[in-house]
Amino acid sequence: MTFATVIVAAGSSVRAGPGLPKPWRTLAGRSVLRWSVEAFAKAGAAEIVVVVAEGRQADASEVLAGLPGWRAVAGGATRAESVRAGLAALTGLDDRAVMVHDAARPFVTGAHIERLLAALDGADGAIPALPVADTLKRGGDSVSETVSRDGLWRAQTPQAFRLGAPTAAYAAWTGGEPTDDAAVIEAAGGRVALAAGDPMLMKLTYPEDFEMAERLAGQARIVRIGQGVDAHRWGPGEAVWLCGVRIDHDQTLVGHSDADAGLHAITDALLGAIGEGDIGEHFPPSDPQWKGAASDRFLAHAAGLVAARGGRILNVDVTLVCERPKIRPHRDAMRARLAEILDLPIDRVSVKATTTEGMGFTGRQEGLLAQAVASVETPA
Ligand code: MG
């Protein structure tokens, strides 16, 4: 079923505390308004009219940049006036349904929209509704009665209507300010179907709602895994750097920088997790400024790139493969140093060691091998 959408974003948000009105605040880096417009655009709305407060049209252009098929109109002093303005601005007369949605419910999805369009079959309107779970009391300072919650529902948005139904019903409406659009259809004698609501269609009303929404929005994140491998050759020396710790040894690892294969492998694992190439691209061995460099700066750079894209490191795990030196006595110091560089709790950092029982280049003590994996969480 083709459908048009009116998104109401013109309210003054007095209950939401100081700051910008709700639609213009951000949630996980996107404006609250953009969440809804994106969802309706993705679900195939033929037309999206965003109703904003007078003078806010330019703000809409800014926060909705790049999204198709929407335009902004100015709303009125009340929600009902804004809905009327939005309905009047619809041009797609071939649309068979119209959905009216509060911008303050950012987590609407295509599944909600499909469910409502299906429920519209044989009805004049369809609304998402949740049964009332809490016991209801009537009272002032104390309870005067317990109210039966039988047959009571909490109405949410978006609300779906046959095209023309809300326009005609609003024209005939003589009551005060309706609290939703279905009430207007009901008053005009229309049949409004109840579809399954969803707690995720929560309305941002009070300041604490934003905290909860921010946590829910955080679920729109993905976990990425990266791996890194590095090897360096043993050469003459008196100490070796491994995982940011200097260990006295009768040899050293040879390389352009300090040759800390452990740090290099973890750096590559982080770069791999965010698709940012490898350590050689960021710090070319041909560049003299990295000669003898302490490798903790390479790892800190990779961690900075994760943070720059709104990500955070979940854990890192590195395995050092060598016959000598013994890693075990230094393991805790290595974990502590890695935790410090990456600003992670120590239980998110693992250092392990193994030998290859005399086999291969590590067994013949020609060189040391390090392998690492890292997991990071980033916005989806
Ligand atoms: Mg290296």
Short mmCIF file of C-alpha atoms and ligand atoms in Angstrom, two decimals:
data_model
loop_
_atom_site.label_atom_id
_atom_site.label_comp_id
_atom_site.label_asym_id
_atom_site.label_seq_id
_atom_site.Cartn_x
_atom_site.Cartn_y
_atom_site.Cartn_z
CA MET A 1 0.00 0.00 0.00
CA THR A 2 1.45 3.38 -0.92
CA PHE A 3 1.44 5.87 1.91
CA ALA A 4 2.33 9.45 2.75
CA THR A 5 3.65 10.59 6.12
CA VAL A 6 3.20 13.66 8.28
CA ILE A 7 5.87 13.97 10.98
CA VAL A 8 5.03 16.49 13.69
CA ALA A 9 8.08 18.26 15.10
CA ALA A 10 6.69 21.67 16.01
CA GLY A 11 6.18 21.30 19.78
CA SER A 12 7.94 23.44 22.35
CA SER A 13 9.02 20.47 24.53
CA VAL A 14 8.42 22.27 27.84
CA ARG A 15 8.51 18.99 29.82
CA ALA A 16 11.85 17.91 28.35
CA GLY A 17 13.85 20.41 30.40
CA PRO A 18 16.29 23.10 29.25
CA GLY A 19 18.02 22.96 25.88
CA LEU A 20 16.85 22.57 22.32
CA PRO A 21 13.30 21.31 21.62
CA LYS A 22 13.22 17.50 21.38
CA PRO A 23 13.34 17.02 17.58
CA TRP A 24 16.57 19.01 17.34
CA ARG A 25 18.49 17.23 20.08
CA THR A 26 20.85 14.47 19.05
CA LEU A 27 20.61 10.79 19.80
CA ALA A 28 23.72 8.69 19.05
CA GLY A 29 24.99 11.47 16.80
CA ARG A 30 21.83 12.01 14.74
CA SER A 31 19.05 14.50 15.41
CA VAL A 32 15.91 13.00 16.91
CA LEU A 33 13.97 14.22 13.84
CA ARG A 34 16.35 12.50 11.45
CA TRP A 35 15.76 9.11 13.10
CA SER A 36 12.06 9.20 12.14
CA VAL A 37 12.46 10.71 8.68
CA GLU A 38 15.11 8.09 7.82
CA ALA A 39 12.81 5.29 8.95
CA PHE A 40 9.89 6.47 6.82
CA ALA A 41 12.11 7.16 3.80
CA LYS A 42 13.60 3.68 4.09
CA ALA A 43 10.12 2.14 4.43
CA GLY A 44 9.15 3.68 1.08
CA ALA A 45 6.95 6.66 2.04
CA ALA A 46 5.79 8.30 -1.19
CA GLU A 47 5.84 11.71 0.44
CA ILE A 48 7.07 12.97 3.83
CA VAL A 49 5.88 16.30 5.20
CA VAL A 50 7.80 17.45 8.27
CA VAL A 51 5.90 20.02 10.32
CA VAL A 52 8.30 22.30 12.19
CA ALA A 53 7.91 25.44 14.27
CA GLU A 54 7.77 28.67 12.27
CA GLY A 55 11.29 29.69 11.28
CA ARG A 56 12.77 26.19 11.70
CA GLN A 57 12.65 25.12 8.02
CA ALA A 58 16.34 25.89 7.52
CA ASP A 59 17.20 23.75 10.57
CA ALA A 60 15.29 20.88 8.98
CA SER A 61 17.32 21.25 5.76
CA GLU A 62 20.47 21.00 7.83
CA VAL A 63 19.64 17.95 9.96
CA LEU A 64 17.86 16.08 7.13
CA ALA A 65 20.54 16.74 4.49
CA GLY A 66 20.84 13.90 2.00
CA LEU A 67 17.49 12.25 2.77
CA PRO A 68 15.06 11.89 -0.14
CA GLY A 69 11.40 12.77 -0.54
CA TRP A 70 10.69 15.14 2.37
CA ARG A 71 9.76 18.78 2.71
CA ALA A 72 9.16 21.01 5.70
CA VAL A 73 6.14 23.18 6.40
CA ALA A 74 5.44 25.49 9.33
CA GLY A 75 3.14 24.21 12.05
CA GLY A 76 0.66 25.94 14.33
CA ALA A 77 0.34 26.76 18.02
CA THR A 78 -1.05 23.32 18.94
CA ARG A 79 -0.28 19.79 17.83
CA ALA A 80 -3.68 19.53 16.12
CA GLU A 81 -3.03 22.71 14.13
CA SER A 82 0.35 21.33 13.10
CA VAL A 83 -1.19 18.03 11.98
CA ARG A 84 -3.78 19.95 9.94
CA ALA A 85 -1.02 22.00 8.30
CA GLY A 86 0.86 18.81 7.46
CA LEU A 87 -2.21 17.09 6.01
CA ALA A 88 -3.01 20.18 3.93
CA ALA A 89 0.51 20.12 2.49
CA LEU A 90 0.21 16.56 1.14
CA THR A 91 0.04 16.52 -2.63
CA GLY A 92 0.11 12.83 -3.50
CA LEU A 93 -3.56 12.25 -4.15
CA ASP A 94 -2.87 8.72 -5.37
CA ASP A 95 -1.60 7.71 -1.92
CA ARG A 96 -4.06 5.41 -0.27
CA ALA A 97 -2.95 5.91 3.33
CA VAL A 98 -1.41 8.60 5.46
CA MET A 99 0.61 8.09 8.62
CA VAL A 100 0.87 10.73 11.32
CA HIS A 101 3.91 10.40 13.55
CA ASP A 102 5.42 12.30 16.49
CA ALA A 103 9.07 13.13 15.85
CA ALA A 104 9.65 12.49 19.57
CA ARG A 105 9.35 8.71 18.93
CA PRO A 106 12.64 8.14 17.12
CA PHE A 107 12.77 4.34 17.11
CA VAL A 108 10.01 3.71 14.56
CA THR A 109 10.98 1.00 12.02
CA GLY A 110 9.74 -0.40 8.73
CA ALA A 111 8.25 -3.34 10.65
CA HIS A 112 6.03 -1.00 12.69
CA ILE A 113 4.91 0.76 9.52
CA GLU A 114 4.09 -2.51 7.69
CA ARG A 115 2.11 -3.79 10.67
CA LEU A 116 -0.03 -0.63 10.76
CA LEU A 117 -0.69 -0.64 7.04
CA ALA A 118 -1.84 -4.27 7.35
CA ALA A 119 -4.11 -3.36 10.30
CA LEU A 120 -5.67 -0.56 8.22
CA ASP A 121 -7.38 -3.18 6.09
CA GLY A 122 -11.11 -2.81 6.81
CA ALA A 123 -10.62 0.12 9.23
CA ASP A 124 -10.50 3.90 8.93
CA GLY A 125 -7.48 4.09 11.14
CA ALA A 126 -4.93 1.83 12.86
CA ILE A 127 -2.78 2.68 15.86
CA PRO A 128 0.03 0.89 17.71
CA ALA A 129 -1.11 0.26 21.28
CA LEU A 130 0.30 -1.47 24.34
CA PRO A 131 -1.78 -2.99 27.13
CA VAL A 132 -1.39 -1.14 30.43
CA ALA A 133 0.90 -3.26 32.61
CA ASP A 134 1.05 -1.17 35.79
CA THR A 135 -1.79 -1.04 38.29
CA LEU A 136 -3.72 2.19 37.88
CA LYS A 137 -4.63 4.42 40.83
CA ARG A 138 -6.76 7.51 40.96
CA GLY A 139 -5.97 10.02 43.69
CA GLY A 140 -4.32 13.22 44.81
CA ASP A 141 -1.99 13.04 47.83
CA SER A 142 -3.36 9.58 48.59
CA VAL A 143 -5.19 6.90 46.67
CA SER A 144 -8.92 7.33 46.33
CA GLU A 145 -9.48 4.26 44.16
CA THR A 146 -7.79 1.49 42.21
CA VAL A 147 -8.89 1.64 38.60
CA SER A 148 -9.37 -1.51 36.56
CA ARG A 149 -6.92 -1.64 33.67
CA ASP A 150 -9.11 -4.12 31.77
CA GLY A 151 -9.42 -3.04 28.17
CA LEU A 152 -7.12 -0.04 28.61
CA TRP A 153 -4.38 0.62 26.07
CA ARG A 154 -1.52 3.07 25.70
CA ALA A 155 -1.73 4.64 22.23
CA GLN A 156 1.52 5.34 20.37
CA THR A 157 2.44 6.71 16.96
CA PRO A 158 2.72 6.38 13.97
CA GLN A 159 -1.04 6.27 13.45
CA ALA A 160 -2.27 5.17 10.03
CA PHE A 161 -5.41 6.44 8.31
CA ARG A 162 -7.20 6.12 5.01
CA LEU A 163 -6.24 9.11 2.94
CA GLY A 164 -8.81 11.86 3.40
CA ALA A 165 -10.17 10.44 6.66
CA PRO A 166 -8.15 12.63 9.05
CA THR A 167 -8.63 15.77 6.92
CA ALA A 168 -12.40 15.34 6.93
CA ALA A 169 -12.46 14.35 10.60
CA TYR A 170 -10.36 17.36 11.66
CA ALA A 171 -12.71 19.62 9.66
CA ALA A 172 -15.66 18.24 11.62
CA TRP A 173 -13.85 18.25 15.00
CA THR A 174 -15.44 20.53 17.60
CA GLY A 175 -13.77 19.28 20.78
CA GLY A 176 -10.77 20.79 22.55
CA GLU A 177 -7.18 19.84 21.79
CA PRO A 178 -7.19 16.10 20.87
CA THR A 179 -4.34 14.12 22.44
CA ASP A 180 -3.92 12.03 19.31
CA ASP A 181 -5.25 11.85 15.77
CA ALA A 182 -7.19 8.63 16.24
CA ALA A 183 -9.44 10.46 18.75
CA VAL A 184 -10.57 12.75 15.94
CA ILE A 185 -11.39 9.80 13.67
CA GLU A 186 -13.24 8.08 16.53
CA ALA A 187 -15.30 11.23 17.17
CA ALA A 188 -16.28 11.26 13.50
CA GLY A 189 -17.57 7.70 13.87
CA GLY A 190 -14.59 6.02 12.21
CA ARG A 191 -13.33 2.57 13.19
CA VAL A 192 -9.79 2.60 14.58
CA ALA A 193 -8.04 -0.79 14.73
CA LEU A 194 -5.60 -1.63 17.50
CA ALA A 195 -2.29 -3.01 16.20
CA ALA A 196 0.50 -4.37 18.37
CA GLY A 197 2.53 -1.53 19.88
CA ASP A 198 6.16 -1.70 20.88
CA PRO A 199 8.01 -0.37 23.93
CA MET A 200 10.63 0.85 21.42
CA LEU A 201 8.05 3.37 20.19
CA MET A 202 8.60 5.21 23.46
CA LYS A 203 8.00 8.94 23.43
CA LEU A 204 10.77 11.25 24.55
CA THR A 205 9.00 13.47 27.07
CA TYR A 206 11.12 14.01 30.19
CA PRO A 207 14.88 14.60 30.50
CA GLU A 208 15.39 11.04 31.83
CA ASP A 209 13.76 9.64 28.65
CA PHE A 210 16.75 10.93 26.71
CA GLU A 211 19.15 8.95 28.90
CA MET A 212 17.20 5.75 28.27
CA ALA A 213 16.92 6.51 24.54
CA GLU A 214 20.66 7.11 24.34
CA ARG A 215 21.23 3.64 25.80
CA LEU A 216 18.74 2.09 23.37
CA ALA A 217 20.29 3.98 20.46
CA GLY A 218 23.62 2.51 21.51
CA GLN A 219 22.31 -0.86 20.41
CA ALA A 220 22.56 0.35 16.83
CA ARG A 221 26.24 -0.50 17.04
CA ILE A 222 28.23 -3.37 15.68
CA VAL A 223 31.21 -5.34 16.93
CA ARG A 224 34.15 -5.65 14.57
CA ILE A 225 37.13 -8.00 14.87
CA GLY A 226 40.61 -7.37 13.52
CA GLN A 227 43.77 -9.44 13.46
CA GLY A 228 47.41 -8.46 13.26
CA VAL A 229 50.60 -10.44 12.66
CA ASP A 230 54.16 -9.21 12.95
CA ALA A 231 57.63 -10.72 13.04
CA HIS A 232 61.09 -9.29 13.64
CA ARG A 233 64.53 -10.83 13.35
CA TRP A 234 66.82 -11.35 16.34
CA GLY A 235 70.17 -9.47 16.27
CA PRO A 236 72.94 -8.46 18.63
CA GLY A 237 71.84 -6.42 21.60
CA GLU A 238 71.24 -6.33 25.33
CA ALA A 239 67.50 -5.74 25.68
CA VAL A 240 64.24 -6.19 23.78
CA TRP A 241 60.98 -4.22 23.78
CA LEU A 242 57.85 -6.38 23.87
CA CYS A 243 54.30 -5.08 24.43
CA GLY A 244 55.71 -1.76 25.61
CA VAL A 245 57.99 -3.32 28.25
CA ARG A 246 61.80 -3.35 28.12
CA ILE A 247 63.23 -6.77 28.94
CA ASP A 248 66.95 -7.35 29.55
CA HIS A 249 68.06 -10.04 27.08
CA ASP A 250 71.21 -11.16 25.30
CA GLN A 251 69.69 -10.23 21.92
CA THR A 252 67.39 -7.58 20.52
CA LEU A 253 64.77 -7.47 17.76
CA VAL A 254 65.91 -5.64 14.66
CA GLY A 255 63.67 -3.14 12.93
CA HIS A 256 63.26 0.43 11.79
CA SER A 257 61.42 1.44 14.97
CA ASP A 258 61.98 -0.22 18.34
CA ALA A 259 60.81 -3.49 16.65
CA ASP A 260 58.18 -4.19 19.34
CA ALA A 261 56.38 -6.93 17.42
CA GLY A 262 53.72 -7.25 20.13
CA LEU A 263 52.68 -3.60 19.85
CA HIS A 264 52.87 -3.78 16.05
CA ALA A 265 50.56 -6.81 15.92
CA ILE A 266 47.98 -5.18 18.24
CA THR A 267 48.18 -1.93 16.24
CA ASP A 268 47.44 -3.86 13.03
CA ALA A 269 44.58 -5.72 14.74
CA LEU A 270 42.94 -2.43 15.69
CA LEU A 271 43.49 -0.94 12.23
CA GLY A 272 42.05 -4.13 10.74
CA ALA A 273 38.94 -3.95 12.91
CA ILE A 274 38.06 -0.52 11.52
CA GLY A 275 39.26 -1.13 7.96
CA GLU A 276 42.05 1.44 8.19
CA GLY A 277 44.81 -0.37 6.36
CA ASP A 278 47.98 -1.42 8.17
CA ILE A 279 50.74 0.05 10.27
CA GLY A 280 53.06 0.44 7.28
CA GLU A 281 50.62 2.84 5.61
CA HIS A 282 50.28 5.01 8.69
CA PHE A 283 53.98 4.93 9.66
CA PRO A 284 56.04 4.12 6.52
CA PRO A 285 59.40 2.45 7.37
CA SER A 286 60.90 4.70 4.65
CA ASP A 287 60.09 7.78 6.77
CA PRO A 288 63.15 8.68 8.88
CA GLN A 289 61.00 10.18 11.66
CA TRP A 290 60.01 6.64 12.79
CA LYS A 291 63.63 5.42 13.08
CA GLY A 292 64.04 3.99 16.56
CA ALA A 293 60.57 5.25 17.51
CA ALA A 294 58.85 3.87 20.59
CA SER A 295 55.97 1.83 19.23
CA ASP A 296 53.47 2.85 21.91
CA ARG A 297 52.74 5.91 19.75
CA PHE A 298 51.68 3.61 16.87
CA LEU A 299 49.23 1.83 19.14
CA ALA A 300 47.92 5.10 20.61
CA HIS A 301 47.37 6.37 17.04
CA ALA A 302 45.28 3.30 16.14
CA ALA A 303 43.26 3.68 19.36
CA GLY A 304 42.70 7.33 18.43
CA LEU A 305 41.33 6.31 15.03
CA VAL A 306 38.86 3.96 16.75
CA ALA A 307 37.72 6.79 19.04
CA ALA A 308 37.48 9.23 16.11
CA ARG A 309 34.79 7.13 14.49
CA GLY A 310 32.78 6.94 17.70
CA GLY A 311 34.07 3.47 18.50
CA ARG A 312 35.52 1.90 21.61
CA ILE A 313 37.91 -0.98 22.06
CA LEU A 314 36.33 -4.01 23.72
CA ASN A 315 39.39 -6.18 24.17
CA VAL A 316 42.78 -7.09 22.75
CA ASP A 317 44.60 -10.43 22.91
CA VAL A 318 48.18 -10.94 21.77
CA THR A 319 50.29 -14.10 21.56
CA LEU A 320 54.08 -13.89 21.43
CA VAL A 321 55.81 -16.87 19.79
CA CYS A 322 59.45 -17.37 20.82
CA GLU A 323 61.78 -19.78 22.61
CA ARG A 324 63.47 -16.98 24.59
CA PRO A 325 63.17 -14.77 26.58
CA LYS A 326 60.63 -16.21 28.98
CA ILE A 327 57.53 -14.01 28.72
CA ARG A 328 55.67 -15.20 31.80
CA PRO A 329 57.62 -13.12 34.38
CA HIS A 330 56.83 -9.97 32.33
CA ARG A 331 53.26 -10.73 31.42
CA ASP A 332 51.56 -8.63 34.10
CA ALA A 333 53.78 -5.64 33.35
CA MET A 334 52.92 -6.00 29.64
CA ARG A 335 49.18 -6.14 30.35
CA ALA A 336 49.43 -3.12 32.62
CA ARG A 337 51.33 -1.14 29.98
CA LEU A 338 48.87 -2.09 27.20
CA ALA A 339 45.92 -1.21 29.45
CA GLU A 340 47.55 2.16 30.08
CA ILE A 341 48.19 2.94 26.40
CA LEU A 342 44.67 1.84 25.39
CA ASP A 343 42.92 3.26 28.47
CA LEU A 344 41.26 -0.11 29.13
CA PRO A 345 40.64 -2.09 32.32
CA ILE A 346 43.32 -4.74 32.64
CA ASP A 347 40.84 -7.60 32.27
CA ARG A 348 40.23 -6.46 28.67
CA VAL A 349 43.90 -6.99 27.85
CA SER A 350 45.47 -10.41 27.37
CA VAL A 351 49.11 -11.35 26.74
CA LYS A 352 50.00 -14.97 26.07
CA ALA A 353 53.16 -16.73 24.97
CA THR A 354 54.08 -20.01 23.38
CA THR A 355 57.02 -21.73 21.72
CA THR A 356 57.03 -23.81 18.54
CA GLU A 357 59.08 -26.55 20.19
CA GLY A 358 62.19 -25.79 18.19
CA MET A 359 60.40 -25.83 14.83
CA GLY A 360 60.38 -23.06 12.24
CA PHE A 361 62.00 -19.62 12.36
CA THR A 362 60.90 -18.94 15.92
CA GLY A 363 62.11 -22.39 16.98
CA ARG A 364 65.52 -21.82 15.38
CA GLN A 365 65.53 -18.45 17.19
CA GLU A 366 65.92 -16.49 13.99
CA GLY A 367 63.05 -14.22 14.96
CA LEU A 368 59.99 -13.60 17.12
CA LEU A 369 56.38 -13.76 15.89
CA ALA A 370 53.43 -11.89 17.40
CA GLN A 371 49.78 -12.46 16.60
CA ALA A 372 46.95 -10.33 17.93
CA VAL A 373 43.19 -9.96 17.70
CA ALA A 374 41.17 -6.95 18.77
CA SER A 375 37.46 -6.36 18.98
CA VAL A 376 35.96 -2.90 18.78
CA GLU A 377 32.42 -1.60 18.89
CA THR A 378 31.45 1.17 16.47
CA PRO A 379 28.26 2.81 15.26
CA ALA A 380 26.61 0.51 12.69
MG MG B 1 56.89 -4.69 13.02
#
